């Protein structure tokens, strides 16, 4: 039975089509976040470099097999050595660095959008009045009042309520949690659009590295392991 041909393939996550997809999907707001913009440029560059590196590994594999001076197992060992010395290290190092750069920007923006709004509630001129008003409403209308403030962009009124203990406005803790999420997503809409893009790009890099590593494992065959073991034993015998 003819053995299946071993090929070194680039995963979908690093193909030119995927690079183009993320290039085209950049949110307009990205230009306002200099650190994130640089991290994205680095990540897209790494995707292209990884694709080229994996293509180079496949070219080396084919060249080694076609070289008449190589035996089949000799060609396989040369390819394994090239992958080990020239491919795996750079692939890991630059992908890890690019992904971490994106994760750092995600953390920084998350910190910005989730910062406490207690100071706004405490320092607001009409904070106590706003909370008292909400508390005076029927229980079924309290959440609606705050949600309407958020929808209208009246973030000050919303902060007066959401930045203070729930009991002061007669709301439940769960109500505050859900309303605060809506408040953050509406007030920091552009930040969340950038966050969504960064998270998807970072995940793509991570998944791409795992898939690429798996694809490279095809060069580590039992025949190669046996040949390397014999070569090592011969070197030790001669030393």
Coordinates of C-alpha atoms in Angstrom, one line a residue, residues 2-3 19 31 45 57 88 97 105 127 136 169 173 176 235:
X2 CA 1.4 3.4 -1.0
X3 CA 2.2 5.6 2.0
X19 CA -4.4 38.2 6.6
X31 CA -6.5 54.7 14.6
X45 CA 3.1 41.0 9.7
X57 CA 9.8 24.5 5.1
X88 CA 10.0 26.1 15.2
X97 CA 5.4 38.1 21.1
X105 CA -3.6 46.2 24.6
X127 CA -26.4 62.4 42.6
X136 CA -39.4 56.7 44.4
X169 CA -31.7 53.7 44.5
X173 CA -27.4 44.0 42.8
X176 CA -26.8 47.2 38.8
X235 CA 28.9 9.5 17.1

